[in-house]
Coordinates of C-alpha atoms in Angstrom, one line a residue:
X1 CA 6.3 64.5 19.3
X2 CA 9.5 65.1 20.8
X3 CA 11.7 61.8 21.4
X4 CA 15.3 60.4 21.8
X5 CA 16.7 59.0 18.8
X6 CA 20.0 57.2 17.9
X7 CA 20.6 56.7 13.7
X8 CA 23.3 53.8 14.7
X9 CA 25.0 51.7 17.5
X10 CA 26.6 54.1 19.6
X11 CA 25.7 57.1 17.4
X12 CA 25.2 60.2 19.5
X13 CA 21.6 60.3 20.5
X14 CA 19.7 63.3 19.7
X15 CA 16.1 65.0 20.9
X16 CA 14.1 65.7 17.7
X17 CA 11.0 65.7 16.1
X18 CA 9.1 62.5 15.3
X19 CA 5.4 61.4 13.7
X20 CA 3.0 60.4 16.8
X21 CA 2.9 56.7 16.7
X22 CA -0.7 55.5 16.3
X23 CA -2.2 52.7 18.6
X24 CA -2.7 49.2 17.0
X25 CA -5.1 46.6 17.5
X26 CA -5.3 45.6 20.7
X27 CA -2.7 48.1 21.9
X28 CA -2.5 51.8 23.6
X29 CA -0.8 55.0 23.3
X30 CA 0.1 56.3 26.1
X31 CA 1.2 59.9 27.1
X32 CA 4.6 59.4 28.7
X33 CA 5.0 61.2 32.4
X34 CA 7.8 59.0 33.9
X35 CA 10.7 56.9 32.7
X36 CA 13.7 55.3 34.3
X37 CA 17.2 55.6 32.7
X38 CA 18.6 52.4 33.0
X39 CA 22.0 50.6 32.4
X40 CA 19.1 48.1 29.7
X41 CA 19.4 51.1 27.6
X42 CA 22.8 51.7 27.5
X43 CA 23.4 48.0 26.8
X44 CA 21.0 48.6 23.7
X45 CA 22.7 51.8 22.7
X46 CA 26.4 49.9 22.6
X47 CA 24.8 47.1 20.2
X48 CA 24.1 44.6 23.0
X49 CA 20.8 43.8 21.8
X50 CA 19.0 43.0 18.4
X51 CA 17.4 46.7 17.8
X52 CA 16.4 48.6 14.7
X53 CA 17.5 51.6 13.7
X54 CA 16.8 54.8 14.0
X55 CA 15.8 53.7 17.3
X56 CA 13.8 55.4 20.2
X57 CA 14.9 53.8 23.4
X58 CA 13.4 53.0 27.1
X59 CA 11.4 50.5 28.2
X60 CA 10.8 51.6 32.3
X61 CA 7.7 53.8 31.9
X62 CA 4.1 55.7 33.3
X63 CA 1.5 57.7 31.8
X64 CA -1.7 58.4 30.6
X65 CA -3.9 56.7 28.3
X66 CA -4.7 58.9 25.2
X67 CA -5.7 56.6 22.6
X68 CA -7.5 52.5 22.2
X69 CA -6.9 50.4 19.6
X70 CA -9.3 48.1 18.4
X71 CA -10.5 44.9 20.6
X72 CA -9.5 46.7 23.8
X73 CA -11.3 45.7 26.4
X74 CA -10.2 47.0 30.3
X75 CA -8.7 50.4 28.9
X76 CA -10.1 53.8 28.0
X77 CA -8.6 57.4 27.8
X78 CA -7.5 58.7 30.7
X79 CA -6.1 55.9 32.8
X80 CA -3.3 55.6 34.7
X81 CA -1.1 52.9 33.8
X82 CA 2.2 51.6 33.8
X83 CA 3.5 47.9 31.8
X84 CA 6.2 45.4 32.9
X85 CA 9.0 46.0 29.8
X86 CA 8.4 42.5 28.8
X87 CA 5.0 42.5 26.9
X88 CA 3.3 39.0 26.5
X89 CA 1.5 38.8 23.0
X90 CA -1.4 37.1 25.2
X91 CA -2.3 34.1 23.0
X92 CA 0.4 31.7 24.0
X93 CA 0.6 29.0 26.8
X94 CA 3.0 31.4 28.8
X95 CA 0.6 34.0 28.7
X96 CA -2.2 31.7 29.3
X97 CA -0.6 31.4 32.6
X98 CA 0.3 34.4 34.2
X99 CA 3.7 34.6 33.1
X100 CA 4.0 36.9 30.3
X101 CA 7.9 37.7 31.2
X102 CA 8.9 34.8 29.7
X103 CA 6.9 34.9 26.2
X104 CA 8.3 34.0 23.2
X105 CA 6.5 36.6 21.4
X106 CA 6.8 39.0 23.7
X107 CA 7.3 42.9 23.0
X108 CA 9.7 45.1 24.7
X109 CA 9.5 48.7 24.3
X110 CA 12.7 50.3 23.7
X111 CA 13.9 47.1 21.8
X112 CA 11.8 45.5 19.8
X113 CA 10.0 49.0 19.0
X114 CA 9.9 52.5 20.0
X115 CA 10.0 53.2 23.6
X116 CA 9.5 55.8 25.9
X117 CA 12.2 58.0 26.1
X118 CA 9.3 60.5 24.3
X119 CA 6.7 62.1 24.6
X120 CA 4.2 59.4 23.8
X121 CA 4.6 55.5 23.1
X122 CA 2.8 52.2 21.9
X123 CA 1.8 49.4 24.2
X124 CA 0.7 46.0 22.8
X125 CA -1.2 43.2 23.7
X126 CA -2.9 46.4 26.3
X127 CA -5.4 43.8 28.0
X128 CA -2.6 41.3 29.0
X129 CA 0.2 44.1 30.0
X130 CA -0.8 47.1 31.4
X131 CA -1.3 47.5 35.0
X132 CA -3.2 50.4 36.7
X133 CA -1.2 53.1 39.0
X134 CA -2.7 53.1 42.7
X135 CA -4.0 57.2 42.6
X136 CA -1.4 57.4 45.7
X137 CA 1.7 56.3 43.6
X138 CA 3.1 58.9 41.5
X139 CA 4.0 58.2 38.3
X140 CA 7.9 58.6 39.0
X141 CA 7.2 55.5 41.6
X142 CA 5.4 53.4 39.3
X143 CA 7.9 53.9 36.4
X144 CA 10.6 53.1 38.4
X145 CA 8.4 49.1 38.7
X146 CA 8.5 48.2 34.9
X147 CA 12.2 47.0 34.9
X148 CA 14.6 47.3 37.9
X149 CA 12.3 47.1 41.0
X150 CA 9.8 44.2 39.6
X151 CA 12.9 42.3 38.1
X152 CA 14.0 42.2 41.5
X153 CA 10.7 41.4 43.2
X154 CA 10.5 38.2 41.7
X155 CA 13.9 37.7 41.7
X156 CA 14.0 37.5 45.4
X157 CA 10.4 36.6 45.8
X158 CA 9.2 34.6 43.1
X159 CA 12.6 32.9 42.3
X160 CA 14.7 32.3 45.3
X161 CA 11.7 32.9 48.1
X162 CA 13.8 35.0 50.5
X163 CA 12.5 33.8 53.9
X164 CA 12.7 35.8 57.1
X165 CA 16.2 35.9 58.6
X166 CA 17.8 34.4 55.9
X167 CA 21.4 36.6 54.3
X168 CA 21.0 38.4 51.3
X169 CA 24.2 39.7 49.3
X170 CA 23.7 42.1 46.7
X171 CA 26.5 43.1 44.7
X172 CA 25.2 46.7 42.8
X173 CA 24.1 49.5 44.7
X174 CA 22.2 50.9 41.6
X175 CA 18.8 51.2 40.8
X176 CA 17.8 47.6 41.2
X177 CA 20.5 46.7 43.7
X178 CA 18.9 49.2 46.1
X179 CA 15.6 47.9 45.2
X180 CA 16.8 44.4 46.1
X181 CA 17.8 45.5 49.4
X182 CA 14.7 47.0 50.0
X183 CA 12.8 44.6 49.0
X184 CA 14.8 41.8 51.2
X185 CA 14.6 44.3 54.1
X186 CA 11.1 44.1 53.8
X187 CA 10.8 40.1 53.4
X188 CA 12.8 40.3 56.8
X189 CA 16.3 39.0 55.5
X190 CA 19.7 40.8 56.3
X191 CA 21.3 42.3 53.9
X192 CA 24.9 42.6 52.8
X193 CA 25.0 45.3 50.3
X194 CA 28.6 45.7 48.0
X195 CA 29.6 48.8 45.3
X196 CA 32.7 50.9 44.7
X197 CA 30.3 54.0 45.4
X198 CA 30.5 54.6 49.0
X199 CA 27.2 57.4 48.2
X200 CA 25.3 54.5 47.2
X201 CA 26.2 52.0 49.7
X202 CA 25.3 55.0 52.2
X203 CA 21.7 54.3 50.6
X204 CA 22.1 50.9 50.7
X205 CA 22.1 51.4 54.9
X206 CA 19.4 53.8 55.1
X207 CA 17.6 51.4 53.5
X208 CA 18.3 48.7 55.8
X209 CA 21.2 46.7 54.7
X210 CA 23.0 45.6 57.8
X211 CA 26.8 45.8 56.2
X212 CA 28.3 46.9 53.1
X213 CA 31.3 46.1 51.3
X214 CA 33.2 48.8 49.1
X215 CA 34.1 46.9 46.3
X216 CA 38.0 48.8 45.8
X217 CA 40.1 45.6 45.4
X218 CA 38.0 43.8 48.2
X219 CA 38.0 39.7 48.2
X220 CA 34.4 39.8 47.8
X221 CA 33.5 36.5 49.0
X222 CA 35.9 36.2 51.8
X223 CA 34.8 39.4 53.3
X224 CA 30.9 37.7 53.0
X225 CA 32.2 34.8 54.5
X226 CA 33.2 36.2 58.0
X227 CA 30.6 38.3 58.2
X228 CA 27.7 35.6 57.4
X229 CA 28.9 32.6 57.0
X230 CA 28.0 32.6 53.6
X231 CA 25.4 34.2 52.6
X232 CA 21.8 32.0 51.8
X233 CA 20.8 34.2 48.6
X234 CA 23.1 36.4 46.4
X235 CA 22.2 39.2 43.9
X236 CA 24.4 40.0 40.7
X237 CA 22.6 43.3 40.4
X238 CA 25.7 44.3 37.7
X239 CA 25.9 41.9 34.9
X240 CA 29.6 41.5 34.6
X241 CA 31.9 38.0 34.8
X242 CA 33.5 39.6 38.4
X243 CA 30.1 40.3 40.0
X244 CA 28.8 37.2 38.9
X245 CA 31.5 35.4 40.1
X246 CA 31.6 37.1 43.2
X247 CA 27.7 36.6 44.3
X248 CA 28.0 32.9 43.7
X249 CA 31.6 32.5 45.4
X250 CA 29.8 34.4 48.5
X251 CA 27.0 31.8 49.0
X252 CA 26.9 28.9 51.3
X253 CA 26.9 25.6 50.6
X254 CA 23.1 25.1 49.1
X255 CA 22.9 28.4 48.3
X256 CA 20.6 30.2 45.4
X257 CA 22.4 33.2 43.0
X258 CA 19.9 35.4 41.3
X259 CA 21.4 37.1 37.7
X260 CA 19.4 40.2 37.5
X261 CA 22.2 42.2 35.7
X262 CA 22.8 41.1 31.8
X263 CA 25.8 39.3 30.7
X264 CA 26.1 39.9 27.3
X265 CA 29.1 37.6 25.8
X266 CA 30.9 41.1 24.9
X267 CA 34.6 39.2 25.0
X268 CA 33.0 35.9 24.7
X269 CA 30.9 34.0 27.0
X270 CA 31.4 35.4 30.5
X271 CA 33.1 32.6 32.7
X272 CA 31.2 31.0 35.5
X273 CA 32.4 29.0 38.7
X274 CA 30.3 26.1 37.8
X275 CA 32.8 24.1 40.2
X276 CA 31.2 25.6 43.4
X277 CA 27.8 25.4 42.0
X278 CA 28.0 21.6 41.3
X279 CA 30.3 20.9 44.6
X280 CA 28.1 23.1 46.9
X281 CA 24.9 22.2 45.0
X282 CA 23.8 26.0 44.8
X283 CA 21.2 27.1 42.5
X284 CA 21.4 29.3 39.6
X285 CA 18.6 31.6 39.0
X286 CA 17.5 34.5 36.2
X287 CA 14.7 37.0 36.6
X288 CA 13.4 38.4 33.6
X289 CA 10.9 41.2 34.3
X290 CA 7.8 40.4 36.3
X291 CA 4.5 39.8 34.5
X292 CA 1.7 42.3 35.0
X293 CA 0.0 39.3 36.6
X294 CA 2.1 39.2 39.8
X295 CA 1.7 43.1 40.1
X296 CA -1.1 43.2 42.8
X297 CA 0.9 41.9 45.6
X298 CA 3.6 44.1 44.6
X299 CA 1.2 47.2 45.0
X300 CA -0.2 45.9 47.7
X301 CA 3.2 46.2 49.4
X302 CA 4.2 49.7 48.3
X303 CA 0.5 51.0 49.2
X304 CA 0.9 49.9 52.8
X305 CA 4.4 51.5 53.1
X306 CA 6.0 48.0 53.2
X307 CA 7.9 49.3 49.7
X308 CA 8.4 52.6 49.1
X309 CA 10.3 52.6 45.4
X310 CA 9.7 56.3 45.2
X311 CA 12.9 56.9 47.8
X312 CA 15.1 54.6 45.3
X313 CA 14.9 58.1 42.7
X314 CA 17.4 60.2 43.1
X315 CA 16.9 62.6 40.2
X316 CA 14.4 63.7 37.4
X317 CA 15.5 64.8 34.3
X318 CA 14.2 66.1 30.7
X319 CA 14.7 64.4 27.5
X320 CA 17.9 66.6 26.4
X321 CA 19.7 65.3 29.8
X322 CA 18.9 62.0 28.9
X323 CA 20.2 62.0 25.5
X324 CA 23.5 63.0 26.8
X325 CA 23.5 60.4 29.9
X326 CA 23.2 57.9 27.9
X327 CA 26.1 56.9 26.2
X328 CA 28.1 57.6 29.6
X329 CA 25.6 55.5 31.6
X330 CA 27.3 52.5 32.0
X331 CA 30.1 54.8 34.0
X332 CA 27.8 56.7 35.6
X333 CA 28.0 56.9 39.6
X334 CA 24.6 57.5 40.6
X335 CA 23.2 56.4 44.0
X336 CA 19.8 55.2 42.9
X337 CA 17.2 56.0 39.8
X338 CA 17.5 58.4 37.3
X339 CA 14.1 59.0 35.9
X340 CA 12.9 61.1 32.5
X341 CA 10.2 63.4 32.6
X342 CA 9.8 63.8 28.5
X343 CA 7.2 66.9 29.2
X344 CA 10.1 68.9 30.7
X345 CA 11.6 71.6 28.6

């Protein structure tokens, strides 16, 4: 099959022939039709996170079942599926209870083995992870779930339970910071939406958010502030020490910040105002993924209209465009999701 491979951290990646992978016991291939390009990737690429090498990444994906391993149960050829990236090994407790994201033993395609940015990958632990694609999704809309959209589900709704008419900041207006304004839109909360890309804060207001903040030397907070009062939930949608300083500096006194974006300790461990959170009491949250679980109200949401992830993609591209994105990705400017069709030529 054709895939995207890297030899070593930061290496330039390259599209070249590779052996089929085979499906294990209790796993899947699947044939790969859609998946996201996300800044997850990049952070792997730059030697963020424990990988082997060679190394095939991407971990936001939808296909086709073409192969069961043994002791599958709720899986055949043919199916439409998609998988959250974090894999529960569905033995443990955590697993046990719905809430697979978290598992100590969890697989991640695209880290802890061969993801998706191919033509075909393995899914493990199939009967606990995978999820089946609505016939009315498309397989661009249901890739775009596995990382940035579902992270931010349950960042806002199973973490900080957005209620109606409560503020929402979200500093990012990428792929998951646009998911988290829709998403808030949709839970009925106002949205404050903040980037240096005026093209994707232009998103950010067609999707709903009710200001937007262009992040060019702006006192963040302040400008939050007068506008809300301080806002009752904040988004780092990033993963840097500024935007996380900025989304909890923003909140109101009592106030919940959800990290979505990774903050790798690249020049140490990033510095947090933990003298506002423990003066203003505010809470601290991280979302990690969503388990496949928690994926029926989701779909229920995007099937009547209520979500529509599919206006988040903003361009599909082959596996040759990808290979040369990536190492630029964390730069990149785009207003939304860049997705991978690996069956393009």
């Amino acid at each position: 099959m054709r895939a995207v491979v890297y030899d070593a951290i930061g290496a330039t990646p390259q599209v070249r022939e590779v052996p089929e992978p085979i499906a294990p016991e209790g796993g899947v291939v699947v044939r790969v039709h859609a998946t996201g390009l996300c800044r997850s990737d990049w952070h792997a690429w730059a030697g963020h996170d424990e990988i082997t090498l060679p190394h095939v990444p991407g971990h936001e994906l939808a296909g086709v079942v073409t192969s069961v391993g043994a002791g599958v149960r709720r899986w055949a050829v043919g199916d439409r599926v998609t998988v959250p990236f974090a894999c529960g090994c569905g033995r443990c407790e955590w697993c046990h209870r719905g809430e697979a994201q978290v598992c100590p033993d969890q697989q991640q395609p695209g880290f802890t083995h061969w993801g998706s940015f191919a033509e075909y990958v393995v899914l493990h632990a199939a009967d606990t992870n995978l999820v089946a694609i609505p016939a009315d999704v498309s397989f661009e809309a249901a890739a775009s779930l596995g990382c940035r959209f579902a992270t931010a589900y349950r960042g806002l709704v199973g973490r900080a339970r957005v209620a109606e008419g409560e503020w929402v900041t979200v500093i990012g207006a990428g792929g998951v910071g646009l998911s988290a304004v829709m998403i808030a839109r949709a839970l009925g909360a106002r949205v404050v939406a903040v980037d240096r890309n005026r093209e994707a804060l232009a998103v950010a207001t067609r999707l709903g958010a009710e200001h937007v903040i262009v992040a060019d030397g702006t006192d963040v907070p302040a400008a939050v502030h007068d506008l809300t009062g301080g806002s009752h939930v904040a988004v780092d949608a990033v993963g840097s020490e500024q935007t996380c300083a900025d989304a909890i500096l923003s909140l109101r006194r009592r106030g919940r910040h959800v990290q979505i974006g990774l903050l790798p300790p690249v020049h140490g461990h990033p510095r947090v105002p933990m003298a506002r959170v423990i003066a203003w009491e505010l809470d601290l949250l991280g979302s990690h993924g969503m388990a496949a679980a928690d994926y029926p109200a989701m779909l229920a949401l995007i099937e009547q209209g209520r979500l529509r992830p599919q206006e988040l993609i903003e361009r599909v591209i082959c596996l040759d465009e990808a290979a040369a994105l990536l190492p630029h990705f964390d730069q990149a400017t785009v207003a939304g999701m860049t997705m991978i069709d690996p069956q393009l030529r």
